[in-house]
PDB file of C-alpha atoms and ligand atoms in Angstrom:
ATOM      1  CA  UNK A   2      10.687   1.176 -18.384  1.00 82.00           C
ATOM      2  CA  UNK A   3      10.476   4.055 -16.005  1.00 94.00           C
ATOM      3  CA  UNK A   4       7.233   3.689 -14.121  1.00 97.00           C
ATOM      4  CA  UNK A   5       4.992   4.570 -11.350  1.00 97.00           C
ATOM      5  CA  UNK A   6       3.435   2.490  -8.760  1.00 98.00           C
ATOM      6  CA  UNK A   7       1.480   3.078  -5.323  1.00 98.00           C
ATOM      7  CA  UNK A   8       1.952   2.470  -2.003  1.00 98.00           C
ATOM      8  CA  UNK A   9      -0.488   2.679   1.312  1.00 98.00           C
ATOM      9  CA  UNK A  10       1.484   2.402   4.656  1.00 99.00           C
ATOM     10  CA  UNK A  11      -1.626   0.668   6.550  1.00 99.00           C
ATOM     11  CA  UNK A  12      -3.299   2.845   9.754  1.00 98.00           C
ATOM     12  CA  UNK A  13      -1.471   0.319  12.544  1.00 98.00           C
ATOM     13  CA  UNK A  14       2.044   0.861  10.844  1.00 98.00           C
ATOM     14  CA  UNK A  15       1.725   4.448  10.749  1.00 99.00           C
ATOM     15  CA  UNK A  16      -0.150   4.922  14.497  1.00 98.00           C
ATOM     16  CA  UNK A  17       3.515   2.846  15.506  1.00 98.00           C
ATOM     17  CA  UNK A  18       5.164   5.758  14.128  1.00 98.00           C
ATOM     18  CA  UNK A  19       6.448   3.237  11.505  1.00 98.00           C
ATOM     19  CA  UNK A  20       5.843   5.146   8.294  1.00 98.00           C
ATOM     20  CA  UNK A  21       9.328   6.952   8.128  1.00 98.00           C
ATOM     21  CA  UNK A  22      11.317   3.696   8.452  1.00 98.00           C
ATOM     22  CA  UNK A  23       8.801   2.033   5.717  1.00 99.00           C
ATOM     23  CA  UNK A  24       9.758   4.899   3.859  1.00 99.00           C
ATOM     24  CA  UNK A  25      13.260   5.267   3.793  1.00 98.00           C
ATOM     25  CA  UNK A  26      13.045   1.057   3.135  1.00 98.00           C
ATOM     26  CA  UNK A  27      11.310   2.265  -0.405  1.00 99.00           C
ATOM     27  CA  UNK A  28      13.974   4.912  -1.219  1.00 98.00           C
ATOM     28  CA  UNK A  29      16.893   2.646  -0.135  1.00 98.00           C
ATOM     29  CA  UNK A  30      15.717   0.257  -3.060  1.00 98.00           C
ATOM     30  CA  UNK A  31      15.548   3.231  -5.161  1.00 98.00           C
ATOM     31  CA  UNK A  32      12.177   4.107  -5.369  1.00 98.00           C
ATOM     32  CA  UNK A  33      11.842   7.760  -5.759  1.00 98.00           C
ATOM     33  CA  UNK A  34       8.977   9.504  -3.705  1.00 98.00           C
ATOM     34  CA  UNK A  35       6.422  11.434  -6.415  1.00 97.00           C
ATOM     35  CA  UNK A  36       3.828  12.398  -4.079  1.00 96.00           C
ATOM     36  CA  UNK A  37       2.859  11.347  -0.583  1.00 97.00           C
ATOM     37  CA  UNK A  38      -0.134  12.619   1.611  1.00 97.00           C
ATOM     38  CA  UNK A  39      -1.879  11.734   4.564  1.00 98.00           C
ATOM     39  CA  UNK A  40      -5.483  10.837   4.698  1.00 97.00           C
ATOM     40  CA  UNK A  41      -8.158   9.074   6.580  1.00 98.00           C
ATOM     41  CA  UNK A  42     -10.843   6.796   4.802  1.00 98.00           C
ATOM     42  CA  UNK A  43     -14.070   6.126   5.321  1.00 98.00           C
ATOM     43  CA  UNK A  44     -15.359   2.614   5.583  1.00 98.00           C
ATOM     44  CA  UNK A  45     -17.249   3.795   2.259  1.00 98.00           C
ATOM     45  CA  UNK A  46     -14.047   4.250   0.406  1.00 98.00           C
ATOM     46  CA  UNK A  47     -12.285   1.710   1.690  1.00 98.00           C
ATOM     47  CA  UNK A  48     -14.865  -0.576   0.417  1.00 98.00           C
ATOM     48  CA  UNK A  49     -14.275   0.885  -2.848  1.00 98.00           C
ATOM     49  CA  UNK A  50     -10.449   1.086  -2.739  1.00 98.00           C
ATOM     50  CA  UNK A  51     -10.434  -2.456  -2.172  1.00 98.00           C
ATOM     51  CA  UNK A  52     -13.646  -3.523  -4.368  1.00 98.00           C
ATOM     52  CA  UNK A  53     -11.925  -6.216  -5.894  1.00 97.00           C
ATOM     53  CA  UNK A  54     -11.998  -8.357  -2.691  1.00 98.00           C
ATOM     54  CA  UNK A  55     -15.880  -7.471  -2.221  1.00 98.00           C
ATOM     55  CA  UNK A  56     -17.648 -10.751  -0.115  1.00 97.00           C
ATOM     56  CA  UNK A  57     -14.624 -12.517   0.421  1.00 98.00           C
ATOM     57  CA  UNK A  58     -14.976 -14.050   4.080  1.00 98.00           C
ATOM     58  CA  UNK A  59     -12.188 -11.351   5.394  1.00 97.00           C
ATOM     59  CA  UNK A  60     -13.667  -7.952   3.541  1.00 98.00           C
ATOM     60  CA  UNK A  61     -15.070  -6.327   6.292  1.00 98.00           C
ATOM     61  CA  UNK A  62     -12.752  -6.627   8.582  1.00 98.00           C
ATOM     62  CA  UNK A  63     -10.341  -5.449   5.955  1.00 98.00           C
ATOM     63  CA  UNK A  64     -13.325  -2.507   5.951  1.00 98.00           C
ATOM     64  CA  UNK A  65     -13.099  -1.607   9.419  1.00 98.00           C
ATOM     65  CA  UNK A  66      -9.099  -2.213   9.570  1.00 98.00           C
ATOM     66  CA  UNK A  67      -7.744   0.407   6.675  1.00 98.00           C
ATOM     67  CA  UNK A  68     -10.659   2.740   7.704  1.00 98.00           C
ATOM     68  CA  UNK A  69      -9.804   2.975  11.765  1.00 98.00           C
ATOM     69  CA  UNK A  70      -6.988   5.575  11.032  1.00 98.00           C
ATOM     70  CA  UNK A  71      -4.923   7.636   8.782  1.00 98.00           C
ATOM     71  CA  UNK A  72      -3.116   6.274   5.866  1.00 98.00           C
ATOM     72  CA  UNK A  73       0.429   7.033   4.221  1.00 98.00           C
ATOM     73  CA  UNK A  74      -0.656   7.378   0.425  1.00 98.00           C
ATOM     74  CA  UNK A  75       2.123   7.625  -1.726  1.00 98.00           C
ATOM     75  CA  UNK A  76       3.207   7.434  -5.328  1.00 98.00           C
ATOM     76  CA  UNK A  77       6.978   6.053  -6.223  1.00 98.00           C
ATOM     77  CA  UNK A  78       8.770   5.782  -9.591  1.00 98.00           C
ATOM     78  CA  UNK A  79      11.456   3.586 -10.462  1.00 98.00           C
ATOM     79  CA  UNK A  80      12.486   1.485 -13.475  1.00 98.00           C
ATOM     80  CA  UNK A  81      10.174  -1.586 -13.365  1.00 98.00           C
ATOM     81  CA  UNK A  82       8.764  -0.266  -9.698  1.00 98.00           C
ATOM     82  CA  UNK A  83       5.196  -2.349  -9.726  1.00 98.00           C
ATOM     83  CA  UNK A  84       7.479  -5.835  -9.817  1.00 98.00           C
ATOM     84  CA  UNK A  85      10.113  -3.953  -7.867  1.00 98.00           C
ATOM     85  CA  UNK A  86       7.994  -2.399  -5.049  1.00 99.00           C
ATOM     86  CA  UNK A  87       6.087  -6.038  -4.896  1.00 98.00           C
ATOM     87  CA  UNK A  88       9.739  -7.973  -4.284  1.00 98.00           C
ATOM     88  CA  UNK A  89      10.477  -5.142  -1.572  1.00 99.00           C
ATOM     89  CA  UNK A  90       7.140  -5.615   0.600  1.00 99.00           C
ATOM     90  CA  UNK A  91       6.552  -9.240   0.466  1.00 98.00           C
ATOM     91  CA  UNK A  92       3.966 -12.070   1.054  1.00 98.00           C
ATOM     92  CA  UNK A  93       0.749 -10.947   2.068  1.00 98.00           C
ATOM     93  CA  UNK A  94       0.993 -13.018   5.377  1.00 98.00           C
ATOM     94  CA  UNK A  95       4.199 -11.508   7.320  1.00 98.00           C
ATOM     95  CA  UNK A  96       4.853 -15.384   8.547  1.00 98.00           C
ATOM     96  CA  UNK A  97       5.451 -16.440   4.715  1.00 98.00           C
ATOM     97  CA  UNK A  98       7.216 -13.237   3.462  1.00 98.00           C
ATOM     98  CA  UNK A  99      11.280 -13.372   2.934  1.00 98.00           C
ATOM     99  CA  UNK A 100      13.964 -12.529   4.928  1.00 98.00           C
ATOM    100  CA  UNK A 101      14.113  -8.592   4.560  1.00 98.00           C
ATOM    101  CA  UNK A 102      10.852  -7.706   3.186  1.00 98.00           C
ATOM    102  CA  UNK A 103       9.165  -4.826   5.053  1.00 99.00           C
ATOM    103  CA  UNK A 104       6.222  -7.082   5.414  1.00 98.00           C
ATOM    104  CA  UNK A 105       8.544  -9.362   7.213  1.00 98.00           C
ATOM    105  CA  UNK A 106       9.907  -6.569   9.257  1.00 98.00           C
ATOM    106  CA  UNK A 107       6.835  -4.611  10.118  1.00 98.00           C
ATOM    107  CA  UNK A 108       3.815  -6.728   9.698  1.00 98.00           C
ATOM    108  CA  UNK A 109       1.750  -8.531  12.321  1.00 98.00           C
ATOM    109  CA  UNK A 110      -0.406 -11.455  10.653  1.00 98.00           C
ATOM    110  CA  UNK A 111      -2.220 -11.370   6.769  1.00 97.00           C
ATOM    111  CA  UNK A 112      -4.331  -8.756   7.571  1.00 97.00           C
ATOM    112  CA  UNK A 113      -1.877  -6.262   9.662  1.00 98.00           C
ATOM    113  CA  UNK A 114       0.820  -6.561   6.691  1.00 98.00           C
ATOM    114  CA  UNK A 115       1.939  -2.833   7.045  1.00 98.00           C
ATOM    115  CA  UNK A 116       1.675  -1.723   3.530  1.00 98.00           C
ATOM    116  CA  UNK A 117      -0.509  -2.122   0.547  1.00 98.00           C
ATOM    117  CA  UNK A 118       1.489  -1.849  -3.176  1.00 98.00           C
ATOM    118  CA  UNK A 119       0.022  -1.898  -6.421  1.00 98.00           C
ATOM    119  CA  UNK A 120       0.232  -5.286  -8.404  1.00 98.00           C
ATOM    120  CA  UNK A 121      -0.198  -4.426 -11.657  1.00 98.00           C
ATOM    121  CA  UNK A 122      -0.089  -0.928 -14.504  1.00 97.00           C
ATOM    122  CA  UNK A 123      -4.020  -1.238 -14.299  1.00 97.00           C
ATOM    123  CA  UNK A 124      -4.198  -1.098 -10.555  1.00 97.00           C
ATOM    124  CA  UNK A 125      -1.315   1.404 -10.136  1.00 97.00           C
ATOM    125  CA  UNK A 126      -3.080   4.013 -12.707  1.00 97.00           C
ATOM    126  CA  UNK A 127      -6.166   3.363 -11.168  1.00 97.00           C
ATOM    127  CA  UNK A 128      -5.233   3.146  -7.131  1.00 98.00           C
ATOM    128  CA  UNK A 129      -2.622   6.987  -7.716  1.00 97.00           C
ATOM    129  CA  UNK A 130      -6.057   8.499  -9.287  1.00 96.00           C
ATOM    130  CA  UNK A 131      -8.444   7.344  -6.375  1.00 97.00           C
ATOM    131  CA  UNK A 132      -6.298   9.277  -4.009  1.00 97.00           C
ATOM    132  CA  UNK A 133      -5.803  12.160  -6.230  1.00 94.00           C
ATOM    133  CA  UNK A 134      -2.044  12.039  -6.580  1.00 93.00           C
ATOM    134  CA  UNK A 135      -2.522  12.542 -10.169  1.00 89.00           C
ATOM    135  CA  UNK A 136      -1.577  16.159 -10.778  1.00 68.00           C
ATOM    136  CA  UNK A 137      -0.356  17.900 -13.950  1.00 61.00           C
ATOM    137  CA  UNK A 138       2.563  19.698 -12.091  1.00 63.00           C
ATOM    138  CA  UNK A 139       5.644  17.274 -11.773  1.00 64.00           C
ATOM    139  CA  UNK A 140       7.142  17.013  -8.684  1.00 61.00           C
TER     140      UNK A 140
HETATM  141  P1  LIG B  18      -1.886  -8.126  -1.195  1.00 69.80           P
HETATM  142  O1  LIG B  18      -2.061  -7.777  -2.663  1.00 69.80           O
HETATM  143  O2  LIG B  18      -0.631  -8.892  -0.923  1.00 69.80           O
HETATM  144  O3  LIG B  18      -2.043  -6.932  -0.286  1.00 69.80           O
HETATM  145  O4  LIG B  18      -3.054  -9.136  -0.797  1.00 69.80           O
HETATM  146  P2  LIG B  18      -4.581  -9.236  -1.301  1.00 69.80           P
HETATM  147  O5  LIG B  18      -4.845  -8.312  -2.445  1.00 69.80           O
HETATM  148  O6  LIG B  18      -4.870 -10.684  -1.509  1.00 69.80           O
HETATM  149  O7  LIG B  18      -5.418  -8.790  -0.012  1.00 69.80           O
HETATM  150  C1  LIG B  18      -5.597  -7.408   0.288  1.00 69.80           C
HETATM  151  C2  LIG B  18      -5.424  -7.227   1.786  1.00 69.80           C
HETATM  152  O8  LIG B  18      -6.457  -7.931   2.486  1.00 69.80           O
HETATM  153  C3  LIG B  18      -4.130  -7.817   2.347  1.00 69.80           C
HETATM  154  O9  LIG B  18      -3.016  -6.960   2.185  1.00 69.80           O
HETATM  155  C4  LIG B  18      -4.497  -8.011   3.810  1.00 69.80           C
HETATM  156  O10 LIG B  18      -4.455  -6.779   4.547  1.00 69.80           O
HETATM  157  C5  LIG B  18      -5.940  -8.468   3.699  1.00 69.80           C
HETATM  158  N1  LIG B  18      -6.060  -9.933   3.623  1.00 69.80           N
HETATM  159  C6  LIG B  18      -5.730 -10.730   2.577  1.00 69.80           C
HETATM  160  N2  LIG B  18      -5.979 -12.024   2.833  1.00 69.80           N
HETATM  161  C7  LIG B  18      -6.514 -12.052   4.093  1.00 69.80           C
HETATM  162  C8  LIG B  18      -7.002 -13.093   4.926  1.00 69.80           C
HETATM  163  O11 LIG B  18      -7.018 -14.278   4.571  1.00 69.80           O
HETATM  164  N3  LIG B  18      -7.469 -12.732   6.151  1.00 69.80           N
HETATM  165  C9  LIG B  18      -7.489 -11.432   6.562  1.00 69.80           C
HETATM  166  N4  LIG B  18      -7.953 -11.161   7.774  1.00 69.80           N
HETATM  167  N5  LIG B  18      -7.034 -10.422   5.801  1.00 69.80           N
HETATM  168  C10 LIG B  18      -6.559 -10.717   4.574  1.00 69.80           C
HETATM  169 MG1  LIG B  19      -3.738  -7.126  -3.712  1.00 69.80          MG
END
């Protein structure tokens, strides 16, 4: 089923000037670029972006981490692209991703893992509306 997922290309990746090689990683596999901007959050809504991790023992330095700089925010559509996208990036620690995932490639330990991607249709609907990349006009 064609579908849409979401993508964050974390502050560290993109201050390395990694974003367009992360990118063109995502549109190799054949995940088609909807929407993209760039934005900076505040600790406030990174809190809320990642709400679902609220007092775990790492949540606010995962605060202070997506909040120190701008993000990549983009939305990508492919057949089956929330399983797809998932495969692509990885592990969440870099050390236990495959060979070839871009966390592999361009993360640093769990927390600097380079990109964030949707896990599920729930997550996906709801992480493309937070950063208002849902628009009436179709790319
Ligand atoms: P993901 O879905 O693979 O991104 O992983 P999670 O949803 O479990 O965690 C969200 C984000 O929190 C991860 O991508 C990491 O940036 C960070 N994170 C997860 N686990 C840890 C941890 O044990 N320690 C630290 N410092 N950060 C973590
Ligand atoms: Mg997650």
């Amino acid at each position: 089923m064609l579908e849409q997922t979401f993508t964050m290309i974390k502050p560290d990746s993109v201050e390395r000037g990694e974003t367009g090689r992360i990118l063109a990683r995502m549109e190799t596999a054949g995940l088609v670029i909807k929407r993209l901007k760039m934005l900076h959050l505040s600790p406030e809504e990174a809190r809320q972006f990642y709400h679902m991790h609220a007092g775990k023992p790492f949540f606010e330095h995962l605060v202070a981490y997506i909040s120190a700089g701008p993000v990549c925010a983009v939305v990508l559509e492919k057949e089956d692209a929330i399983r797809e996208l998932r495969a692509l990036v990885g592990a969440t620690d870099p050390a236990e991703a495959d060979e070839g995932t871009i966390r592999r490639e361009f993360g640093l330990d769990n927390r600097r893992n380079a990109v964030h991607a949707s896990d599920a249709p729930e997550t996906a609907r709801e992480e493309i509306a937070f950063f208002g990349l849902t628009l009436s006009r179709e790319a």
